[in-house]
Short mmCIF file of N, CA and C in Angstrom, two decimals:
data_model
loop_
_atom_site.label_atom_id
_atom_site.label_comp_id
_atom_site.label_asym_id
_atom_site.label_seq_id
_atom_site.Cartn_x
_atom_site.Cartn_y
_atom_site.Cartn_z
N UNK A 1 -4.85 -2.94 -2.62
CA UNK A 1 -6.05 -2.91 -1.81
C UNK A 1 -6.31 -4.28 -1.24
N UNK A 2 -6.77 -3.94 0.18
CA UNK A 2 -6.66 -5.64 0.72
C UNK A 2 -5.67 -6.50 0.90
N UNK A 3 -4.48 -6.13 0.32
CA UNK A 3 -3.21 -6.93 0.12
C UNK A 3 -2.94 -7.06 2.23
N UNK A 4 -3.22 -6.37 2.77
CA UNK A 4 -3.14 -6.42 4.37
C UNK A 4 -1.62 -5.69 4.80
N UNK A 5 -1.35 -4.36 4.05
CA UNK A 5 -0.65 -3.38 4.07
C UNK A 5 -0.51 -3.14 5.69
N UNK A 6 -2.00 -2.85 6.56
CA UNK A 6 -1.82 -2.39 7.56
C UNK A 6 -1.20 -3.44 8.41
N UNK A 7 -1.67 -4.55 8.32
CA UNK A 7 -1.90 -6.07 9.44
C UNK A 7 -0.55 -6.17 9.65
N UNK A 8 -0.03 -6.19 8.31
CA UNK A 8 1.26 -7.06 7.97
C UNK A 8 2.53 -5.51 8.71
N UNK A 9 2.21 -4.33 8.16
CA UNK A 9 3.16 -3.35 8.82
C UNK A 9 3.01 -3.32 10.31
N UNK A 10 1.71 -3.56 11.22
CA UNK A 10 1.65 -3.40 12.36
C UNK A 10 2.45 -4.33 12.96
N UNK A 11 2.62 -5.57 12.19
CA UNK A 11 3.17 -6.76 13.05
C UNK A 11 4.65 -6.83 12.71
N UNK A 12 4.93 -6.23 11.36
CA UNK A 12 6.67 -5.69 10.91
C UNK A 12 7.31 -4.73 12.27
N UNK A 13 6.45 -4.07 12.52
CA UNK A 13 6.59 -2.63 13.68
C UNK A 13 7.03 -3.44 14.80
N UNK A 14 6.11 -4.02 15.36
CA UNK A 14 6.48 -4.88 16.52
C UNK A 14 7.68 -5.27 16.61
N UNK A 15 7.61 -6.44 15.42
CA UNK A 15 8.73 -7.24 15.71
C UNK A 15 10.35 -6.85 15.74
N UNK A 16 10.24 -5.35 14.91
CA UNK A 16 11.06 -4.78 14.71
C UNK A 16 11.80 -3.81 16.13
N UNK A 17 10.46 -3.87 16.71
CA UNK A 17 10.54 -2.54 17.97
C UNK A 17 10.83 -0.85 17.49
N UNK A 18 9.99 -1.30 16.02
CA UNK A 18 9.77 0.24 15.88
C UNK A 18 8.25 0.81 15.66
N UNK A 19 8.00 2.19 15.75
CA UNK A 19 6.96 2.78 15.25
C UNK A 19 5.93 1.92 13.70
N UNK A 20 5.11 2.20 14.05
CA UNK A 20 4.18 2.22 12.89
C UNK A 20 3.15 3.20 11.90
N UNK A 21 3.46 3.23 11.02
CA UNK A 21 2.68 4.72 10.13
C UNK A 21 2.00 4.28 9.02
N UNK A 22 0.08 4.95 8.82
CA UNK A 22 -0.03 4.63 7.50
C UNK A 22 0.15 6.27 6.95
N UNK A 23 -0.37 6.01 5.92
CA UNK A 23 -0.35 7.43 5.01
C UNK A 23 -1.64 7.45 5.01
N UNK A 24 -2.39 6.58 4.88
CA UNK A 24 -4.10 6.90 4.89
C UNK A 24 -4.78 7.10 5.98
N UNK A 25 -4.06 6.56 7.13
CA UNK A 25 -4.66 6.97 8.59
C UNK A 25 -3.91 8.78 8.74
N UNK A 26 -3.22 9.13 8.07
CA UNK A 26 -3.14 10.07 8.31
C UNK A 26 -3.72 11.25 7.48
N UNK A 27 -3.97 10.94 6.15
CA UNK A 27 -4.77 11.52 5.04
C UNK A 27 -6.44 11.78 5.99
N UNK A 28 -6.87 10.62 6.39
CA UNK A 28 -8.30 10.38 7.29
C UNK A 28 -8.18 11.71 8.01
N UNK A 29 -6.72 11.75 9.12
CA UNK A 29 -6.99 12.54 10.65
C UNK A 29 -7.01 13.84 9.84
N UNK A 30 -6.09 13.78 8.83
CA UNK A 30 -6.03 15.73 8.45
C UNK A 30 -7.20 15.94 7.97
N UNK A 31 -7.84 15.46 7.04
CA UNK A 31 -8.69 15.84 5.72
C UNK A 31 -10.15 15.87 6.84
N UNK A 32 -10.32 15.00 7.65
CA UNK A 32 -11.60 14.81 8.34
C UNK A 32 -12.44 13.62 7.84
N UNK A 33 -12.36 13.31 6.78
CA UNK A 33 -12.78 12.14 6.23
C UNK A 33 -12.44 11.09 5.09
N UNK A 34 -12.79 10.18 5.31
CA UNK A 34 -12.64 8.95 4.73
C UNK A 34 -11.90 8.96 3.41
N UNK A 35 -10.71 8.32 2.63
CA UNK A 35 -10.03 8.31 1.37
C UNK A 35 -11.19 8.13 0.51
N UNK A 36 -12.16 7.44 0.33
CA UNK A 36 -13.34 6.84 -0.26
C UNK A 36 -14.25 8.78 -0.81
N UNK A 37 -14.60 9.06 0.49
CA UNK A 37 -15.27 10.04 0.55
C UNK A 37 -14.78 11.60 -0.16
N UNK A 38 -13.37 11.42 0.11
CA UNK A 38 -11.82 12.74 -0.99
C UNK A 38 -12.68 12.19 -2.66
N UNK A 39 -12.36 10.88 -2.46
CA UNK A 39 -12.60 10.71 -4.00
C UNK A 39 -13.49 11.27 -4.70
N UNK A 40 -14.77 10.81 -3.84
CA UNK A 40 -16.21 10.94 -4.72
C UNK A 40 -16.18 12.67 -4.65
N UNK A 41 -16.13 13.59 -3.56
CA UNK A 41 -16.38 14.48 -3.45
C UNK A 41 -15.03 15.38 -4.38
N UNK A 42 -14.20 15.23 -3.90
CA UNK A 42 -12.94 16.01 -4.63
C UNK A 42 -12.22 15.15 -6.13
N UNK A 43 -12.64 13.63 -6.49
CA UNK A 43 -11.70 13.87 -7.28
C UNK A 43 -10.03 13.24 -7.13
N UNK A 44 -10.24 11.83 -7.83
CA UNK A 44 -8.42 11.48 -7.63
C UNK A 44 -7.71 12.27 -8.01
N UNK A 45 -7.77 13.24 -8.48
CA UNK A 45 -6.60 14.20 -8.72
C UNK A 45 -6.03 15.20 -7.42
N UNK A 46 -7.23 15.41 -6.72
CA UNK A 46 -7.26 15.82 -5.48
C UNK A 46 -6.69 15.40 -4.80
N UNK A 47 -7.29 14.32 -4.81
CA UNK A 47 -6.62 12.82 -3.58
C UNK A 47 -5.32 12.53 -3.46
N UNK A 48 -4.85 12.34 -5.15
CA UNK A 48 -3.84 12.43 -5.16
C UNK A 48 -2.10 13.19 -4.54
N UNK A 49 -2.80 14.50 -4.82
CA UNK A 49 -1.73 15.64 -4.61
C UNK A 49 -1.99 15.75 -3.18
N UNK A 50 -2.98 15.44 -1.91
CA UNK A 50 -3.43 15.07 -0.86
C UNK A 50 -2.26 13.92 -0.44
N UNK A 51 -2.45 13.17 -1.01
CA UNK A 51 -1.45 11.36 -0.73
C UNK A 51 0.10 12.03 -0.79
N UNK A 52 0.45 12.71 -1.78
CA UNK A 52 1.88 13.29 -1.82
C UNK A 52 2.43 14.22 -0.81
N UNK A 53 1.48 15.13 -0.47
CA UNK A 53 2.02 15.38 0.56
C UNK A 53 2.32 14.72 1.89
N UNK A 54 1.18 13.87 1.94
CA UNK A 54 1.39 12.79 3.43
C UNK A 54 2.30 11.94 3.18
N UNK A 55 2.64 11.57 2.06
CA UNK A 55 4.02 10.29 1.95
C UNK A 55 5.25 11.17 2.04
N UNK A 56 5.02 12.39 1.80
CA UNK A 56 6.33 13.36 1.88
C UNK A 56 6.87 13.48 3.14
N UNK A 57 5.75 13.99 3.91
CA UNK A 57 5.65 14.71 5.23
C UNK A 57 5.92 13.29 6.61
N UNK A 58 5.55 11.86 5.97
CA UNK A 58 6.05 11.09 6.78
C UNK A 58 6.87 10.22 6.60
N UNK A 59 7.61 10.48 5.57
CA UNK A 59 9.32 9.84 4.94
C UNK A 59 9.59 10.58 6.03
N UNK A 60 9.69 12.30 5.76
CA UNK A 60 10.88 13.03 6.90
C UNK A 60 10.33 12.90 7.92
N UNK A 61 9.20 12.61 8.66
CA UNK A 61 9.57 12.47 9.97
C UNK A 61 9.33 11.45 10.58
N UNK A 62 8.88 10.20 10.06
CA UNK A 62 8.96 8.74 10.54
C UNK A 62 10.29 8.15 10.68
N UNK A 63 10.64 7.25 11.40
CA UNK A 63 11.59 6.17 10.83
C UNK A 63 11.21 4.63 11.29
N UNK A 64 9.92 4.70 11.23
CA UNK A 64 9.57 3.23 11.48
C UNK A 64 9.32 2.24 10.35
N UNK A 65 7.54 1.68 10.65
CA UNK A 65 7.62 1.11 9.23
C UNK A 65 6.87 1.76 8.81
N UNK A 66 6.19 2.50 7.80
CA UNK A 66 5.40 3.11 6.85
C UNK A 66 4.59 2.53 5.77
N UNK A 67 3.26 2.71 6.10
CA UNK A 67 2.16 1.74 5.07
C UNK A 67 1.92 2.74 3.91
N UNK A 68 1.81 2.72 2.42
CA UNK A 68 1.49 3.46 1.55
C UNK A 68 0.07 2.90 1.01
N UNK A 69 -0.25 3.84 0.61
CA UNK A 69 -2.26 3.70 -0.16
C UNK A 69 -1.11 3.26 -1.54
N UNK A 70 -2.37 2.40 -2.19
CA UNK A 70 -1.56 1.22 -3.47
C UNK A 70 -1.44 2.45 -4.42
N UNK A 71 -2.02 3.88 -4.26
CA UNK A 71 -1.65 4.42 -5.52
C UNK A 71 -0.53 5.60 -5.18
N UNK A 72 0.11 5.63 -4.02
CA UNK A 72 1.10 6.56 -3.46
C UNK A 72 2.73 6.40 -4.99
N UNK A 73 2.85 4.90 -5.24
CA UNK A 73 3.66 4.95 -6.18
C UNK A 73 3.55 6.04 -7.91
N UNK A 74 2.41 6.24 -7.91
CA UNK A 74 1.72 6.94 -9.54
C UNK A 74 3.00 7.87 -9.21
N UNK A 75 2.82 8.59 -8.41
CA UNK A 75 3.88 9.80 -8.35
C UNK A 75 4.94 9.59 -8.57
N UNK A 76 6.35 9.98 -9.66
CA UNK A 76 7.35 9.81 -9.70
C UNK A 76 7.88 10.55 -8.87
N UNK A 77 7.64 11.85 -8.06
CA UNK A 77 8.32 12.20 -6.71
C UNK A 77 8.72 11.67 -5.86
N UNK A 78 7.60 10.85 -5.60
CA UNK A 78 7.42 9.67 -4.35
C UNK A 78 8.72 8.54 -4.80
N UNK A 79 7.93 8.09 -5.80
CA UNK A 79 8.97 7.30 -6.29
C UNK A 79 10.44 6.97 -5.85
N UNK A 80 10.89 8.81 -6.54
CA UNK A 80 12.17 8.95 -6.14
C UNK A 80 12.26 9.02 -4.50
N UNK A 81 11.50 9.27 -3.97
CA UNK A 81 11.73 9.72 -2.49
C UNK A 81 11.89 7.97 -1.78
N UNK A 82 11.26 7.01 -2.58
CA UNK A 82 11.49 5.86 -1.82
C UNK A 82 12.70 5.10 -2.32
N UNK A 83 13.58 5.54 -3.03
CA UNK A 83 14.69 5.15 -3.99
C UNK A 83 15.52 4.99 -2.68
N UNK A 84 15.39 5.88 -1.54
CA UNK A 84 16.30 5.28 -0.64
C UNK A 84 16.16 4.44 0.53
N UNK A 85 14.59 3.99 0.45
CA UNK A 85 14.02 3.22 1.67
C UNK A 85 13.83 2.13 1.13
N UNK A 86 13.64 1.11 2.43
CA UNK A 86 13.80 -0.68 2.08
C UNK A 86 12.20 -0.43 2.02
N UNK A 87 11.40 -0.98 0.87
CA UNK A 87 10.60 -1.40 0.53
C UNK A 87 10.11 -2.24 0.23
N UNK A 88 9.09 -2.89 0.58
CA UNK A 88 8.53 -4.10 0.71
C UNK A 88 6.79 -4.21 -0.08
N UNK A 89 7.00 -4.82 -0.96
CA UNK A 89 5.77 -4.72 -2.20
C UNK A 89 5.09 -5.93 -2.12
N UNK A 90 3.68 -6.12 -0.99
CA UNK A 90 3.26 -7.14 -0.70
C UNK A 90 2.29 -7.43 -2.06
N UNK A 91 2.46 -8.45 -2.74
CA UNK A 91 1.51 -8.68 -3.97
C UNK A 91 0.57 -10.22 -3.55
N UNK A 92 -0.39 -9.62 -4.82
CA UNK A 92 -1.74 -10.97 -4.44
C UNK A 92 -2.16 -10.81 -5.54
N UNK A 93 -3.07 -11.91 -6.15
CA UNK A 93 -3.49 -12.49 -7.51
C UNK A 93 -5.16 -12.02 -6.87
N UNK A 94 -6.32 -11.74 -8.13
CA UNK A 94 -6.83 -10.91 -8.38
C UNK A 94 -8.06 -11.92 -7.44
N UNK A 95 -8.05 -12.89 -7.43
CA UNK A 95 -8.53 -14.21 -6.84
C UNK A 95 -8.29 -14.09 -5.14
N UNK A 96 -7.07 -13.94 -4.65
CA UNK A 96 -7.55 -13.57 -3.22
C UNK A 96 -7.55 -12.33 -2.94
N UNK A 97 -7.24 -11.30 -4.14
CA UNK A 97 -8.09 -10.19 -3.82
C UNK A 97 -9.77 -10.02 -3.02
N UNK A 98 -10.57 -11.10 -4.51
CA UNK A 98 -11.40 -11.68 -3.83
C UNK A 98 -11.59 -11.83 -2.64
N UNK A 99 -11.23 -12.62 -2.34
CA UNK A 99 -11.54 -13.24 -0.84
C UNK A 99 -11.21 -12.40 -0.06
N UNK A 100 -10.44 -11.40 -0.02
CA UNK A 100 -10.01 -10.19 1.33
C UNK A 100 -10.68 -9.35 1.17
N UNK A 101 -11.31 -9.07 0.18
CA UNK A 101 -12.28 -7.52 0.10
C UNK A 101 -13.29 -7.64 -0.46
N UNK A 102 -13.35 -8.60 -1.05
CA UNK A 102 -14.75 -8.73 -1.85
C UNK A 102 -15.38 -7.49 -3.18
N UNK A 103 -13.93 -6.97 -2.92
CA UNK A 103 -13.79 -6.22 -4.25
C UNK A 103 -15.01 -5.46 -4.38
N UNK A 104 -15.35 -4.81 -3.18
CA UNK A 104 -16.90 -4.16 -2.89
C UNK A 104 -16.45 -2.79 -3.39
N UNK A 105 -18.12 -2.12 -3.35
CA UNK A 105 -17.56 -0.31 -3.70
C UNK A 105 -17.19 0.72 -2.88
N UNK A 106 -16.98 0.02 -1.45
CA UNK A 106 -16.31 1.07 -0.77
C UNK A 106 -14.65 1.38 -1.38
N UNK A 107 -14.40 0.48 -2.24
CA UNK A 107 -13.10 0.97 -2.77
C UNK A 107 -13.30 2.07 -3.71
N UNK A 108 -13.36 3.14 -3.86
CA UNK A 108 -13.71 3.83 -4.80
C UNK A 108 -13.03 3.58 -6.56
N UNK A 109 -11.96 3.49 -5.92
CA UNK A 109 -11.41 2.91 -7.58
C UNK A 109 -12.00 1.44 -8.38
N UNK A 110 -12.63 0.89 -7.58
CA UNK A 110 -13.17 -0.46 -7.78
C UNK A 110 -14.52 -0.61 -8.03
N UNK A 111 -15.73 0.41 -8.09
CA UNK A 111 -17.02 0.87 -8.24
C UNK A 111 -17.65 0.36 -8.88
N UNK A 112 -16.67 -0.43 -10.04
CA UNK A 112 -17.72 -0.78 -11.45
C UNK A 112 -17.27 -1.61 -12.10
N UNK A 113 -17.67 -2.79 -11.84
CA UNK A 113 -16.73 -4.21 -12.50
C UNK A 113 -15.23 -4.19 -11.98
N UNK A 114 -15.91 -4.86 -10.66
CA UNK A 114 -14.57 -4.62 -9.77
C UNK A 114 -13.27 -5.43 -10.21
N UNK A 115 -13.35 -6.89 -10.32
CA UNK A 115 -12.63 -7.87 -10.78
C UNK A 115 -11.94 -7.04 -12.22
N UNK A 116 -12.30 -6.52 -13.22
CA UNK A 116 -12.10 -5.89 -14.54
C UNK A 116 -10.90 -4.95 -13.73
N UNK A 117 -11.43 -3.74 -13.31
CA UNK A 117 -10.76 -2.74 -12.46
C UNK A 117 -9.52 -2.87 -12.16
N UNK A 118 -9.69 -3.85 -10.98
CA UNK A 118 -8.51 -4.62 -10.15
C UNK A 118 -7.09 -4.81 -10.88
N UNK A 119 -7.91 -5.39 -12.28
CA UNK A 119 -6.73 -6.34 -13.05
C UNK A 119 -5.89 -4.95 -13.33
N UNK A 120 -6.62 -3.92 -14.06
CA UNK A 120 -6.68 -3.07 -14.99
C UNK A 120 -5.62 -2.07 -13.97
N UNK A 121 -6.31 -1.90 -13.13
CA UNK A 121 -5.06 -0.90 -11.96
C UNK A 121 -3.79 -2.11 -11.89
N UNK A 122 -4.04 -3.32 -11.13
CA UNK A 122 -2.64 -3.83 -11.22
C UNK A 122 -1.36 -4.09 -12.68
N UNK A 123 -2.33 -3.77 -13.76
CA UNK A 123 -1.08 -3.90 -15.07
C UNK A 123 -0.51 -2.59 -15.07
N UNK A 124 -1.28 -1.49 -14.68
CA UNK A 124 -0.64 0.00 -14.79
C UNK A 124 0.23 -0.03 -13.84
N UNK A 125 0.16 -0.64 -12.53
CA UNK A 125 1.08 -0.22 -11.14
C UNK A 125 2.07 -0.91 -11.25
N UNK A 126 1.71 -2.42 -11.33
CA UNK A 126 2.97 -3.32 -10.72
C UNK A 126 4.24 -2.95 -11.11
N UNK A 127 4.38 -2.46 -12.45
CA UNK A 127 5.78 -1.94 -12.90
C UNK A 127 6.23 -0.90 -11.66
N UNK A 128 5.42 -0.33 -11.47
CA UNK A 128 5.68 1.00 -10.67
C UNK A 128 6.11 0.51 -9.21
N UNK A 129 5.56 -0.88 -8.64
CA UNK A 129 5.41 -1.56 -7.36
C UNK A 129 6.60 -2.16 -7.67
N UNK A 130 7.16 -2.85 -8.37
CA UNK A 130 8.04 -3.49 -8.92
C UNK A 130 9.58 -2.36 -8.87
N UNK A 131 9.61 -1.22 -9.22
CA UNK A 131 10.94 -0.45 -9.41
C UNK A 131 10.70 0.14 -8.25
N UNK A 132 9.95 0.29 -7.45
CA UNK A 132 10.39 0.73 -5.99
C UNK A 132 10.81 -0.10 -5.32
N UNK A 133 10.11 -1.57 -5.19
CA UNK A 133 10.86 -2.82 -3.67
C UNK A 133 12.20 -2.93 -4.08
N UNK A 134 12.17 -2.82 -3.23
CA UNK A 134 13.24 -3.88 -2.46
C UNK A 134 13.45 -5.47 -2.43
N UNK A 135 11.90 -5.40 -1.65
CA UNK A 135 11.39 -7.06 -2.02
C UNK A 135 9.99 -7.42 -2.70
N UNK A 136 9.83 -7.90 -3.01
CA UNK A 136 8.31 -8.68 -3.34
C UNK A 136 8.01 -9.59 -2.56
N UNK A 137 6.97 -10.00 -1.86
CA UNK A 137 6.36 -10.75 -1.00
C UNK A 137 5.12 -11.28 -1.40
N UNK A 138 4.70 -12.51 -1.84
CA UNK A 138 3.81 -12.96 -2.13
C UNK A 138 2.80 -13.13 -0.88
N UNK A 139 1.57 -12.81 -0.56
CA UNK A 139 0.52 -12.89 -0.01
C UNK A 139 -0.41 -14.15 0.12
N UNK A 140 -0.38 -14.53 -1.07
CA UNK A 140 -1.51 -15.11 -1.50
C UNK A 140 -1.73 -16.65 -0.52
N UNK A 141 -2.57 -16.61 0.23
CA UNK A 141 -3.00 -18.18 0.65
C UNK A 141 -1.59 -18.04 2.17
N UNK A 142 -1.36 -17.28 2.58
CA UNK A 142 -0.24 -16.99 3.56
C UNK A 142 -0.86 -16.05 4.82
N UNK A 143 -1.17 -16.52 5.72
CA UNK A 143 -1.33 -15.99 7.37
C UNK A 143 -0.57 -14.57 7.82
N UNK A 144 -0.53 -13.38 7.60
CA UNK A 144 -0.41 -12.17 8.40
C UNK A 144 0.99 -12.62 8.58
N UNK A 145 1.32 -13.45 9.56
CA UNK A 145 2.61 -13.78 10.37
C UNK A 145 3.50 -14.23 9.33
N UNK A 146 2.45 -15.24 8.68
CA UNK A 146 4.01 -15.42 7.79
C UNK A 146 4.44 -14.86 6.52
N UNK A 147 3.58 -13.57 6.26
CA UNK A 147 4.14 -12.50 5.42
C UNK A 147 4.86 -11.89 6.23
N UNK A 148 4.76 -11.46 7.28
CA UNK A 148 5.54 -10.74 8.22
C UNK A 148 7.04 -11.27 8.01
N UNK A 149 7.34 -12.58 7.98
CA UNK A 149 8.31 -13.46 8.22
C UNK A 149 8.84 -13.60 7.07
N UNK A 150 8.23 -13.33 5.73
CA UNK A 150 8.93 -13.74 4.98
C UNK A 150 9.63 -12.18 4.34
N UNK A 151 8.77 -10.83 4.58
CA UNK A 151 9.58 -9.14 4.49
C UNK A 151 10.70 -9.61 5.69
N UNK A 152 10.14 -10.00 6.62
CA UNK A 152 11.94 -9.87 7.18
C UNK A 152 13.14 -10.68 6.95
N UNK A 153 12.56 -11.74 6.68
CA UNK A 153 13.59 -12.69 5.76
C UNK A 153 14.28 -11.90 4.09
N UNK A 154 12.97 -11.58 3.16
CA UNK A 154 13.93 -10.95 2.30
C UNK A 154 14.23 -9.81 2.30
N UNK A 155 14.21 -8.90 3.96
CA UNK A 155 15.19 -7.74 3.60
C UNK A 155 16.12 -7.98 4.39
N UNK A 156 16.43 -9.08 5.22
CA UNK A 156 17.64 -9.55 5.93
C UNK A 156 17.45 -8.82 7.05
N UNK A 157 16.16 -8.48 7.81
CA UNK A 157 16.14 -7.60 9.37
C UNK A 157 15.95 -8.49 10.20
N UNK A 158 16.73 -8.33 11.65
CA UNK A 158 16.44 -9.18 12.82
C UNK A 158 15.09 -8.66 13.23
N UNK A 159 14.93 -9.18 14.02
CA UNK A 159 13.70 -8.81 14.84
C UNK A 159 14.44 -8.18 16.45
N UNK A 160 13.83 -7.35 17.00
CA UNK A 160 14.42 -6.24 17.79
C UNK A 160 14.51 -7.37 19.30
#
């Protein structure tokens, strides 16, 4: 969350001269509303099996770059389904989490002792963030561009 999933894929897309896709802009257009709003009303379990189908449905028909919601990995389906794509696992320390989101409650997973939360989701995931990349990309204290620069550096892609 906040890690700048979208910023950083829009400007991967470019440089690449390919398409750009999130999974949550597309969860938004189907569902009618907001990931925030699935939650409270339906339920991460909902949300969930919601997120799986959209990471499914735009593996097969994307081939650009593809943004995932931070909890698209929980699924070992998914998982396996990204076992064959170059993945790129932008990480950040809980501190400029801070500073990019302010760790407010529009995150729904973050509602209640956000900083606590944060930590608490990143010890369950990162393993999970970790056996999918490809690469790891540190964030932290680094400009949009030059995360951009440094996923294309460690997956070895020119720029188009």
């Amino acid at each position: 969350m906040g890690v700048g999933k979208s910023t950083v894929g829009e400007l991967l897309a470019e440089r690449l001269g390919v398409g750009y896709r999130d999974t949550d802009d597309d969860i938004v257009a189907a569902e009618g509303r907001t990931v925030a709003d699935i939650f409270v009303a339906e339920g991460e379990p909902v949300f969930r099996a919601i997120e799986k189908r959209a990471v499914r449905a735009a593996l097969a028909e994307h081939e650009g770059v593809l943004a995932l919601g931070g909890g698209a990995i929980l699924d070992a389906e998914t998982r396996a389904l990204l076992a064959d794509c170059r993945v790129v696992y932008l990480s950040m320390d809980v501190e400029e989490a801070v500073k990019r989101t302010g760790l407010n409650a529009a995150r729904p997973l973050l509602a209640i002792n956000p900083r606590k939360q944060w930590r608490e989701l990143m010890e369950a995931r990162r393993h999970l963030y970790e056996e999918v990349a490809t690469a790891v990309v540190a964030t932290d204290g680094r400009t949009p561009e030059e995360v951009t620069q440094a996923a294309l550096d460690a997956l070895e892609l020119k720029e188009a």
